[in-house]
Coordinates of C-alpha atoms in Angstrom, one line a residue:
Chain Z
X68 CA 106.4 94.5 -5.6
X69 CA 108.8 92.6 -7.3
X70 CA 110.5 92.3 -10.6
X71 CA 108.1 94.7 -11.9
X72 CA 105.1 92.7 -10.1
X73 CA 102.2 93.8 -8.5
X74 CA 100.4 91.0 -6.8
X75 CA 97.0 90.6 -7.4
X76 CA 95.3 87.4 -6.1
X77 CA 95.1 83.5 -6.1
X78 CA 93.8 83.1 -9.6
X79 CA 91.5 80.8 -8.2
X80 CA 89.6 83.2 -6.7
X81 CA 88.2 84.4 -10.0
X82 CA 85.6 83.8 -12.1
X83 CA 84.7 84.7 -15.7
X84 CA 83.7 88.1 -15.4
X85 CA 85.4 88.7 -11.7
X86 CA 87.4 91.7 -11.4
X87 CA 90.2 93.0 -9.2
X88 CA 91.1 96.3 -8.7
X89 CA 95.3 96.8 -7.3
X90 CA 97.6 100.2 -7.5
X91 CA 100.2 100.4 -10.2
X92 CA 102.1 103.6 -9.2
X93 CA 99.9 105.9 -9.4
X94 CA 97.1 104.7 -11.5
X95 CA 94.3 102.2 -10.6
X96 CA 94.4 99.1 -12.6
X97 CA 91.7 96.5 -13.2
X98 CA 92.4 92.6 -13.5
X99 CA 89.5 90.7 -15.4
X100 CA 88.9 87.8 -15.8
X101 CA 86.9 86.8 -19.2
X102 CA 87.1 83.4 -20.8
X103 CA 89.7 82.0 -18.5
X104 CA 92.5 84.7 -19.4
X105 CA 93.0 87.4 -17.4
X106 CA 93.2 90.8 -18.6
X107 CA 94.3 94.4 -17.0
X108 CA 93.1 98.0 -18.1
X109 CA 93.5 101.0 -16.1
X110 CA 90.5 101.5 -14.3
X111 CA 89.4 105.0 -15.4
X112 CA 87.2 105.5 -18.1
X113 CA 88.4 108.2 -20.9
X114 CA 85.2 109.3 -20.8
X115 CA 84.2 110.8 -17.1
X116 CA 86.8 108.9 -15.1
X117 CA 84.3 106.0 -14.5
X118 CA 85.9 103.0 -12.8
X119 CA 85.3 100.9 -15.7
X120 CA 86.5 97.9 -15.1
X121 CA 84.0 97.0 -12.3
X122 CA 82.0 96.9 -14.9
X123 CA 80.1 94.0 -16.7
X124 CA 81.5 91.8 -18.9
X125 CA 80.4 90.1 -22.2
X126 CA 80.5 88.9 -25.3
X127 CA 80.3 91.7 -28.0
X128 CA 76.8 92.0 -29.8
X129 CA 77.5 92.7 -33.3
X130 CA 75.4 93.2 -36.4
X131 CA 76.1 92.0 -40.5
X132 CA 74.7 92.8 -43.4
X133 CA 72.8 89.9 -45.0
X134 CA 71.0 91.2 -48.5
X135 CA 69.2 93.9 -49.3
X136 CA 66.2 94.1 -47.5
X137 CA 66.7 91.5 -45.5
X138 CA 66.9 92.1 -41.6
X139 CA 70.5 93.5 -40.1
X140 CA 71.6 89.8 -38.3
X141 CA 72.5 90.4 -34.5
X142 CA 74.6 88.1 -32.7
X143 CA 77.2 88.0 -30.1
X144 CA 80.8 87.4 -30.8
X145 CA 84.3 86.0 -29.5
X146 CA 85.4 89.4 -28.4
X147 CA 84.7 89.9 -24.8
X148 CA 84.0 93.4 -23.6
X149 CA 83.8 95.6 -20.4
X150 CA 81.6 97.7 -20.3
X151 CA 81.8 101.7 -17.8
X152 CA 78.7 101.3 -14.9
X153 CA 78.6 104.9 -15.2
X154 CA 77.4 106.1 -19.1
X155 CA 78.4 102.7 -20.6
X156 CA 81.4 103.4 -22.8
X157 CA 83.1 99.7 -24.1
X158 CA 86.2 98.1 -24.7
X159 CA 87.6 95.0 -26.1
X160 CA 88.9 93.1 -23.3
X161 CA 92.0 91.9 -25.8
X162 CA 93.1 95.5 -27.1
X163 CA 91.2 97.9 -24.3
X164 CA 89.8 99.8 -27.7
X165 CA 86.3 101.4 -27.4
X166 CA 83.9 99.2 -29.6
X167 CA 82.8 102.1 -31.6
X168 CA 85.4 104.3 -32.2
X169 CA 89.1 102.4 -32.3
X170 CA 91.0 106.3 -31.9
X171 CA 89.6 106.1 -28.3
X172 CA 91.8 103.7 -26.0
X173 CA 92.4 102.6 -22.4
X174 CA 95.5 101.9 -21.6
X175 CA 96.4 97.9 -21.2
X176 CA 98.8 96.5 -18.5
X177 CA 100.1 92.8 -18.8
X178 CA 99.1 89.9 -16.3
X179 CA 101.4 86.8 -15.7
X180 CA 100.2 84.2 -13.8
X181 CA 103.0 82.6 -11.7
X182 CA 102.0 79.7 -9.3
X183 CA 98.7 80.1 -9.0
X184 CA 99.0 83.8 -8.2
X185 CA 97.8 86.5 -10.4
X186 CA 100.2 89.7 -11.0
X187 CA 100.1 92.5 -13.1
X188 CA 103.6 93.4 -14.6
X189 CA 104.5 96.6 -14.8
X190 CA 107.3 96.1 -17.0
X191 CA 109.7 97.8 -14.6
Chain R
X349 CA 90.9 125.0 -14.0
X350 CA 89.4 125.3 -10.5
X351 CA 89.5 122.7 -8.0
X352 CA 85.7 121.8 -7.7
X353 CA 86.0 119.9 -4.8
X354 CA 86.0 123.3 -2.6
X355 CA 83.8 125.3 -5.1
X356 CA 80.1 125.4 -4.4
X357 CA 78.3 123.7 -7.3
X358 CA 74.5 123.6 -8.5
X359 CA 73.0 121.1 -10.0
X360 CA 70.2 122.1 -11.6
X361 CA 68.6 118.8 -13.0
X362 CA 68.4 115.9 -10.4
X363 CA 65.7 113.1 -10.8
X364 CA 64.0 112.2 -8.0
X365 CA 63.0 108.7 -8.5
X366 CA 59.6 109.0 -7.1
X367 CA 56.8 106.4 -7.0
X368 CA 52.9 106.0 -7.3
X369 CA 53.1 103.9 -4.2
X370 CA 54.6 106.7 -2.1
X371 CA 53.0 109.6 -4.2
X372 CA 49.4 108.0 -3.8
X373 CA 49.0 108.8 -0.1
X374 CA 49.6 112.6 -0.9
X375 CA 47.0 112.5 -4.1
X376 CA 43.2 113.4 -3.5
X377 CA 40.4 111.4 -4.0
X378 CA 39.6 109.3 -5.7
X379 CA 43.2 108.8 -6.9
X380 CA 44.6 108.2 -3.9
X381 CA 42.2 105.2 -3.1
X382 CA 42.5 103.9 -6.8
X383 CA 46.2 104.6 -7.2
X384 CA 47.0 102.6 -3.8
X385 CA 45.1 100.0 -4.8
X386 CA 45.9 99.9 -8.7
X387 CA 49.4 97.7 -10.0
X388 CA 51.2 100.8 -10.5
X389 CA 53.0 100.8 -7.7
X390 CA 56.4 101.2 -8.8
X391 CA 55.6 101.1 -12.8
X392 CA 57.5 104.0 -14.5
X393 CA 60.4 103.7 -11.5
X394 CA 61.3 100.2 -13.5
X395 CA 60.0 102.2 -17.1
X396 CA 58.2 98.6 -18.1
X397 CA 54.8 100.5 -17.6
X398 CA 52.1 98.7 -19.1
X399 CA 54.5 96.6 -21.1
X400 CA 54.1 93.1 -20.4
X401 CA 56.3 92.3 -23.3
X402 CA 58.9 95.0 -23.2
X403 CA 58.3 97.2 -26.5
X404 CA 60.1 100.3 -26.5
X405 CA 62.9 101.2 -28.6
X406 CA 65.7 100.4 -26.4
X407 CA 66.4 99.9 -22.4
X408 CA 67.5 102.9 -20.8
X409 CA 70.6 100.9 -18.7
X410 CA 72.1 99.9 -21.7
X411 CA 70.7 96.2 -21.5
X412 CA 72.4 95.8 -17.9
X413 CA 76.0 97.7 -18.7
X414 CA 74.7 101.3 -16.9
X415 CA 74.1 101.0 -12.8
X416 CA 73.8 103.6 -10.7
X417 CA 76.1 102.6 -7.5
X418 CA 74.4 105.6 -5.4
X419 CA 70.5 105.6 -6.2
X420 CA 67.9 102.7 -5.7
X421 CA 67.4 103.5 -10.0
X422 CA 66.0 101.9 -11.5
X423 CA 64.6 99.3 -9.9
X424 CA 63.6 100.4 -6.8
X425 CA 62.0 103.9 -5.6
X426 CA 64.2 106.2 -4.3
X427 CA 64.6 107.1 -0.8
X428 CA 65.4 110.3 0.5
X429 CA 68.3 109.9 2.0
X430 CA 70.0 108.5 -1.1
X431 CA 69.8 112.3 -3.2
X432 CA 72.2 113.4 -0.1
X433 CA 74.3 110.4 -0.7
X434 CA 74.6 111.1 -5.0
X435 CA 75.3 114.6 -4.1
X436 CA 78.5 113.8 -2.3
X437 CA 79.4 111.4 -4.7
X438 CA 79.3 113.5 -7.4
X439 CA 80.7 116.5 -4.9
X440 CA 77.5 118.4 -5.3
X441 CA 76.2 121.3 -3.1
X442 CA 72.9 122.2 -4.3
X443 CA 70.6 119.7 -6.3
X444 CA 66.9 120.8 -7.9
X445 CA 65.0 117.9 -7.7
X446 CA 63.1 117.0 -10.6
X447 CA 59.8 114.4 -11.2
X448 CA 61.1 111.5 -12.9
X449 CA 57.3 110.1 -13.5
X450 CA 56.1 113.4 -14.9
X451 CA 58.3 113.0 -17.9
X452 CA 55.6 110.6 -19.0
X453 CA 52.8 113.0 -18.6
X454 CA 52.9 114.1 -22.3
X455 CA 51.6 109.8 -23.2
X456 CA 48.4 110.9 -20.8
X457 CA 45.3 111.1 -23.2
X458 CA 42.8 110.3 -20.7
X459 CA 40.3 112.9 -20.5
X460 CA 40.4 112.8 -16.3
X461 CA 42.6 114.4 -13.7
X462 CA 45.2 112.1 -13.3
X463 CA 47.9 114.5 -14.0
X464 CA 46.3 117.2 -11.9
X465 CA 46.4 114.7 -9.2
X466 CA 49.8 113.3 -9.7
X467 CA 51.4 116.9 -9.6
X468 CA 49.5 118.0 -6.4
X469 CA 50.5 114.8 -4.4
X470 CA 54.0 115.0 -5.8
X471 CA 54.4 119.0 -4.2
X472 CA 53.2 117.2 -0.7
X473 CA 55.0 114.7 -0.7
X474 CA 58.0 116.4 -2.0
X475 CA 57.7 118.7 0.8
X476 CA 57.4 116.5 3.6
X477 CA 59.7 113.7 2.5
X478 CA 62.5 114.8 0.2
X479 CA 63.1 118.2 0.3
X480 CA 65.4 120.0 2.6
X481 CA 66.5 123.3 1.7
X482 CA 69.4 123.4 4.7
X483 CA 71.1 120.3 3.2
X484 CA 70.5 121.9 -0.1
X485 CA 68.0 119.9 -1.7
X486 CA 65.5 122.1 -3.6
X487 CA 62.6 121.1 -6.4
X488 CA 60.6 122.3 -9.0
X489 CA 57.0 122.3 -9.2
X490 CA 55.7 120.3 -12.1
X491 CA 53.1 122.3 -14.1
X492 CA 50.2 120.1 -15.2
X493 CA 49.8 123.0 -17.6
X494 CA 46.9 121.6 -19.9
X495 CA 44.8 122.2 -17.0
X496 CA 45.7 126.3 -16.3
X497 CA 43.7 126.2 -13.3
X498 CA 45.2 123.4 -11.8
X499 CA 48.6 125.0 -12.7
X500 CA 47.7 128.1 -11.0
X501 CA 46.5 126.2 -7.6
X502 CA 50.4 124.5 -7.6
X503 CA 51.5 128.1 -8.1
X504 CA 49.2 129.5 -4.9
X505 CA 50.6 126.3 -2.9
X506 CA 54.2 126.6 -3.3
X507 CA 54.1 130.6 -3.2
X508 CA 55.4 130.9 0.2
X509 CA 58.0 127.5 0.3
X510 CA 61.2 128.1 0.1
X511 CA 61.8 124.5 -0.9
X512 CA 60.7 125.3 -4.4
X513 CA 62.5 127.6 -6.4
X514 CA 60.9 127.2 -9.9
X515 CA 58.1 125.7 -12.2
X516 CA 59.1 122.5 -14.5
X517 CA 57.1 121.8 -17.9
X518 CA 58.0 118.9 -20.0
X519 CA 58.0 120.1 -22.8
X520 CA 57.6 116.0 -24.6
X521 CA 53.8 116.2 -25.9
X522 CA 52.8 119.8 -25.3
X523 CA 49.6 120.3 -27.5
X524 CA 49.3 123.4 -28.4
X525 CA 52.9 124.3 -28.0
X526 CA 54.3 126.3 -24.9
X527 CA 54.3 129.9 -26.6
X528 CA 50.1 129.3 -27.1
X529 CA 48.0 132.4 -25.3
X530 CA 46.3 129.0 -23.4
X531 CA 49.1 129.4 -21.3
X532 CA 49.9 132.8 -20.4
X533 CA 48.1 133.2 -16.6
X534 CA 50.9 130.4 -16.1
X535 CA 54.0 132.6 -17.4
X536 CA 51.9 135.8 -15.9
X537 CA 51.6 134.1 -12.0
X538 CA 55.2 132.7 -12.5
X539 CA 56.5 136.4 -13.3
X540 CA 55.2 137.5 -10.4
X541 CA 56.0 135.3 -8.1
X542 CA 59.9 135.2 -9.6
X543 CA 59.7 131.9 -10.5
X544 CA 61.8 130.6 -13.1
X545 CA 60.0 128.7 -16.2
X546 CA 61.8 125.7 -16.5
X547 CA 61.2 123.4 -20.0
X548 CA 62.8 120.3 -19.2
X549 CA 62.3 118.2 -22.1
X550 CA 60.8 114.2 -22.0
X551 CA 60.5 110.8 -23.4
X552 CA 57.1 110.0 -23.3
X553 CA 56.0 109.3 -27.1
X554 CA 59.5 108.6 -27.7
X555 CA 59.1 105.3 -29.7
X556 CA 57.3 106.8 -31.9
X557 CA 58.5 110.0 -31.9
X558 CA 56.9 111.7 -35.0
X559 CA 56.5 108.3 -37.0
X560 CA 56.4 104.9 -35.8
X561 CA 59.4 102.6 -36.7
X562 CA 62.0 103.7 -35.5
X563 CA 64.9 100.5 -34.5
X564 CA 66.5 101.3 -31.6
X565 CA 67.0 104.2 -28.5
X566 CA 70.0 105.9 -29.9
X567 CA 68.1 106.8 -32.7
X568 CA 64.8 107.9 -31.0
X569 CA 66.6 109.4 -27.9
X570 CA 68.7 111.6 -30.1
X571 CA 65.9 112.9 -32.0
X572 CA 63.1 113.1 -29.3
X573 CA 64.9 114.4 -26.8
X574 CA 65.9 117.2 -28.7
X575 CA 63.2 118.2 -30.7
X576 CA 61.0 117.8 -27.7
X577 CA 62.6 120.8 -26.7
X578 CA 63.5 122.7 -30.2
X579 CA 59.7 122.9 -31.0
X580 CA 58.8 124.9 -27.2
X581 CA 61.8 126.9 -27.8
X582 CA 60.5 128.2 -31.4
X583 CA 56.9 128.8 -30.0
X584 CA 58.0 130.5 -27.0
X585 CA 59.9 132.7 -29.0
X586 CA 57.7 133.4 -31.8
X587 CA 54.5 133.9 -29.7
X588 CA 56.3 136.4 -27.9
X589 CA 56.4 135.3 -24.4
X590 CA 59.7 136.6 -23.7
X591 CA 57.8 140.2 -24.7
X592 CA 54.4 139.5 -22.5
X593 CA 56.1 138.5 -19.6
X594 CA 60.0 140.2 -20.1
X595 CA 60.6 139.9 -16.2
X596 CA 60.2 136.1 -16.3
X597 CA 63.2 134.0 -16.3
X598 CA 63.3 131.0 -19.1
X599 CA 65.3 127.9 -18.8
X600 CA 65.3 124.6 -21.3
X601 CA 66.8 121.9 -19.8
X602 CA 68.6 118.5 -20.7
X603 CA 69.3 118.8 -24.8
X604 CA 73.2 119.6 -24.7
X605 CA 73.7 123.1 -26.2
X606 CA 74.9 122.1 -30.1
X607 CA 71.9 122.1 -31.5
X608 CA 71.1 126.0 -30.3
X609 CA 73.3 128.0 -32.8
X610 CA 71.6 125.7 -35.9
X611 CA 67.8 126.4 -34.3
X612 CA 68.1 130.1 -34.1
X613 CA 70.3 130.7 -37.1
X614 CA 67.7 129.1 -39.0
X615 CA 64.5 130.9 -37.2
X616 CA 66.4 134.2 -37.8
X617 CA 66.4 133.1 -41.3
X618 CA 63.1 132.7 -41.3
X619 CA 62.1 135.9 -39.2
X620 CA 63.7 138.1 -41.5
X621 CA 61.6 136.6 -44.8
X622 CA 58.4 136.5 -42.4
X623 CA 58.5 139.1 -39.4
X624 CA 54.9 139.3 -39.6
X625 CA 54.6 136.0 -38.2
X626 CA 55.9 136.6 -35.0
X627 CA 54.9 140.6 -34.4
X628 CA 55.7 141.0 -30.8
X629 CA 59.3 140.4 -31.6
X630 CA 61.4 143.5 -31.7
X631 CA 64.2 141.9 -33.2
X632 CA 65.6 138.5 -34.4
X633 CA 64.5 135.6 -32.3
X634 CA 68.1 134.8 -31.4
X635 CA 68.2 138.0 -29.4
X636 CA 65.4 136.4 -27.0
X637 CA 66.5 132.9 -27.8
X638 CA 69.8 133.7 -26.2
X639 CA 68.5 134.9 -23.2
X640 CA 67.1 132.0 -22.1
X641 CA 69.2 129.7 -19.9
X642 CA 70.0 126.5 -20.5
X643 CA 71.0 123.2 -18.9
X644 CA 74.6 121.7 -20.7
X645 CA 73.6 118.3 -20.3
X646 CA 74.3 116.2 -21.7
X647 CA 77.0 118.2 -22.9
X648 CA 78.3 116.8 -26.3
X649 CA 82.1 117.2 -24.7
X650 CA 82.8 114.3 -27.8
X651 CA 82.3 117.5 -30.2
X652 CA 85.2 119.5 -31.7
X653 CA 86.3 122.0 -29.4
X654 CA 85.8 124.7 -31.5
X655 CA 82.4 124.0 -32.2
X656 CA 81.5 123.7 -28.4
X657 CA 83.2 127.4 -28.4
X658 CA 81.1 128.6 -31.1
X659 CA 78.1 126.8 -28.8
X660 CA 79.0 129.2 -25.7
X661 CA 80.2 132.0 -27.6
X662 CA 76.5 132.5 -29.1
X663 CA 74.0 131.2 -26.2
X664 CA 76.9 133.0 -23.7
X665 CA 78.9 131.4 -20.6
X666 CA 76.4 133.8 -18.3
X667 CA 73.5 131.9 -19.7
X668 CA 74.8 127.7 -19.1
X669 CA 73.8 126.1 -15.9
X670 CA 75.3 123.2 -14.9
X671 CA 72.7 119.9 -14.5
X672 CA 74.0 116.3 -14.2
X673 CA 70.2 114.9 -14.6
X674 CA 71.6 112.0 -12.0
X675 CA 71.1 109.2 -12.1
X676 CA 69.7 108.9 -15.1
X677 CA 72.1 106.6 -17.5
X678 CA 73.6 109.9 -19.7
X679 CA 74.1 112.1 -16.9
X680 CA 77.3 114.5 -16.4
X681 CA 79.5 115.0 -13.3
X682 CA 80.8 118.7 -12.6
X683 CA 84.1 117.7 -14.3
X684 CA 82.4 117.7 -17.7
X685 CA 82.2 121.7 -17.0
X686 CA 85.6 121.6 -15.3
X687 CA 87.9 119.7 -17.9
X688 CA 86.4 121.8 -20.9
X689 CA 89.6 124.1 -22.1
X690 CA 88.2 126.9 -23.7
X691 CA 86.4 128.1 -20.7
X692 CA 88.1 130.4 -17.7
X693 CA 87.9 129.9 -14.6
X694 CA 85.3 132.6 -14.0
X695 CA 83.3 130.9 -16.5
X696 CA 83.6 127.5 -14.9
X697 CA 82.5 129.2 -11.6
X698 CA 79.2 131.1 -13.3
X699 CA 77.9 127.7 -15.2
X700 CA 78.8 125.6 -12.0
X701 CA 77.3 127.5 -9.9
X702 CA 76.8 131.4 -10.0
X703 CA 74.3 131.7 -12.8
X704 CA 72.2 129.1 -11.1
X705 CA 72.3 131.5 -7.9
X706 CA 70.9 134.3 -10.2
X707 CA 68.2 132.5 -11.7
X708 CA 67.0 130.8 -8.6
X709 CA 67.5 132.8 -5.6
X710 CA 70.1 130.0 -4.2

């Protein structure tokens, strides 16, 4: 580590929905890739203490309100989720907030990409 | 809190993700020959069943975001080997292994003996495959109750195993309900053996669950799920089974515990208007309710801690057994139980473990 960087990877190494998992101090943190930016949650789920950023990734399905009476219109959106292999709990790739209750959060860590190398800074 | 990792720990609600291809071989005739030779093969292991275009409510796995990392579920049957392999994983010592196809028996409307069938294979096969009570892998007997006599011949079978250390009924479909006199040689041979009655509630009928229409599996799960169990738990009570048979233990399994204080303070409600109804009673059904046991999971630990206090406080910490229902996509690890903060540690030792030990002779 330096400057506050943990090393990750060659950012060529990933693909959309590849993950990483590297030590930040003491907590476990996930590097995701999603869209071609990278992204990096701790890797315990507030729910059980699933590791859930080895889980999948994708587009978030949402639902809107068309008329009455008329059929609830599903689709996916921009945001890109993660979703916990263990009971499925889901957060926005962007803010780490669960998609259905915003009070429940993971805790985000920022990535910088420096020559082709993926790190996650700790700030420190 | 304890540390769980060198506590002994019960689970008391595995799913063992048996097959018709492997449970065939163990069935009589003819349902061995036509099960081995039907499509069934794995069919209920995947939960497609019959449907060739997939109409139930909602996919169990979440549509791909659930995976179990230490199980073949769901899309392969499970192998023995593999329940050891979850149990370390989720740092368990004991594990009651449960039919996941007999959750389904409450859809059966055939007038034949496929269920009878399907039970009796599964207590073979159980025994010489999967259980192993030295590496603490025990199971319940499924009760194809409909058929009493049938019931009773699983009962005569498994009298002298050690392997099996209570009797299951799903309680999804049961017509007439569980407290019905149909029953009672059941509850009277389970008495005397000292085999727990365990209700462990289903999802067969579930997309329709009362009335068709229902959208999606949140919605149907929640209700079915527990209702399922609510409606055995207010005919055992009322047709007095606790007062026929007052040696034999009772245990409802996999409905979380919050809806328990709302049931029985609304049959006590009722019981005081009506008594006559229900004339073995001595007192309020609560006061038999609450001796029951019953599995937390899945344990609504989202709840307000005050109302999960209120939960224990009236069904009573010496009454909770723990049950992750592994690997099925809502189950709960032993920290669920560990990580709650109104419980002691004493507590958190009986509903991990030590109540379970009572109930079942572990």
């Amino acid at each position: 580590m330096s400057d506050g960087l943990v090393e990750v990877g060659p950012a060529t190494e990933f693909e959309d929905g590849d993950h990483a998992i590297v030590e930040v101090g003491r907590a476990e943190v996930g590097v995701v890739r999603a869209d071609g930016e990278f992204y990096a949650l701790r890797n315990q789920c507030p729910h059980d203490g699933g590791p859930v950023c080895k889980g999948i990734v994708q587009r978030e399905l949402l639902g809107e309100f068309t008329g009455t009476g008329e059929r609830v219109e599903q689709y996916y959106g921009e945001e890109c989720i993660i979703s916990c292999p263990w009971h499925g709990w889901s957060f926005e790739l962007e803010t780490g907030t669960h998609i259905g209750d915003e009070r429940i959060q993971l805790p985000m860590y920022d990535v910088v990409v420096e020559d082709g190398i993926v790190y996650v800074d700790t700030g420190e | 809190m304890i540390d769980a990792a060198r506590e002994r720990i019960i689970d008391c609600d595995w799913h063992y993700q048996d097959s018709f291809k492997e449970v065939a071989a163990y069935m009589p005739e003819p349902w061995r020959t036509k099960y081995k030779h039907s499509n069934w093969d794995d069919a209920g292991v995947k939960q497609n069943l019959s449907s060739f275009f997939p109409t139930s409510t909602g996919d169990r796995q979440n549509y791909g975001k659930v995976v179990r990392e230490h199980s073949n579920y769901p899309d392969e049957p499970e192998e023995p080997e593999r329940v050891r392999e979850g149990m370390d994983f989720l740092d368990i010592d004991v594990s009651l292994q449960i039919s996941h196809l007999i959750l389904a028996m409450g859809g059966v409307n055939a007038d034949d003996k496929r269920v009878q069938a399907f039970t009796k294979g599964y207590v073979e096969y159980m025994l010489e495959e999967v259980l192993d009570p030295d590496d603490g892998v025990y199971g319940l007997a499924p009760m194809p109750y409909s058929d009493v006599e049938a019931s009773l011949d699983i009962l005569d079978r498994i009298e002298d195993e050690e392997a099996y250390v209570g009797a299951c009924f799903v309680t999804a479909g049961a017509s007439p309900p569980l407290g019905s006199r149909k029953y009672d040689p059941i509850y009277e041979r389970c008495e005397d053996l000292d085999l727990p009655v365990v209700y462990h509630t289903g999802g067969s009928g579930l997309d329709e669950y009362v009335r068709a229409g229902y959208q999606e599996m949140i919605e149907t799960h929640t209700l079915g799920f527990l209702e399922s169990n609510m409606s055995q738990i207010v005919s055992v009570a009322c047709q007095g089974i606790p007062e026929k048979y007052p040696d034999l233990d009772i245990v409802f399994m996999e409905s979380g515990v919050t809806y328990i204080p709302g049931l029985i303070s609304r049959l006590d409600e009722e019981y005081l208007k009506r008594p006559e109804e229900a004339p073995l009673l001595d007192t309020r059904p609560s006061e038999y309710i609450t001796d029951f046991y019953f599995g937390t999971q899945p344990l609504e630990i989202s709840a307000r801690n005050e109302l999960l206090e209120l939960c224990f406080d009236m069904i009573g910490t010496d009454r909770l057994l723990y049950a992750s229902d592994y690997p099925h996509w809502d189950f709960d690890s032993p920290s669920i139980i560990n990580d709650l903060p109104m419980l002691d540690d004493d507590d958190r030792r009986a509903i991990l473990a030590g109540n379970a030990e009572g109930v079942f002779g572990l």
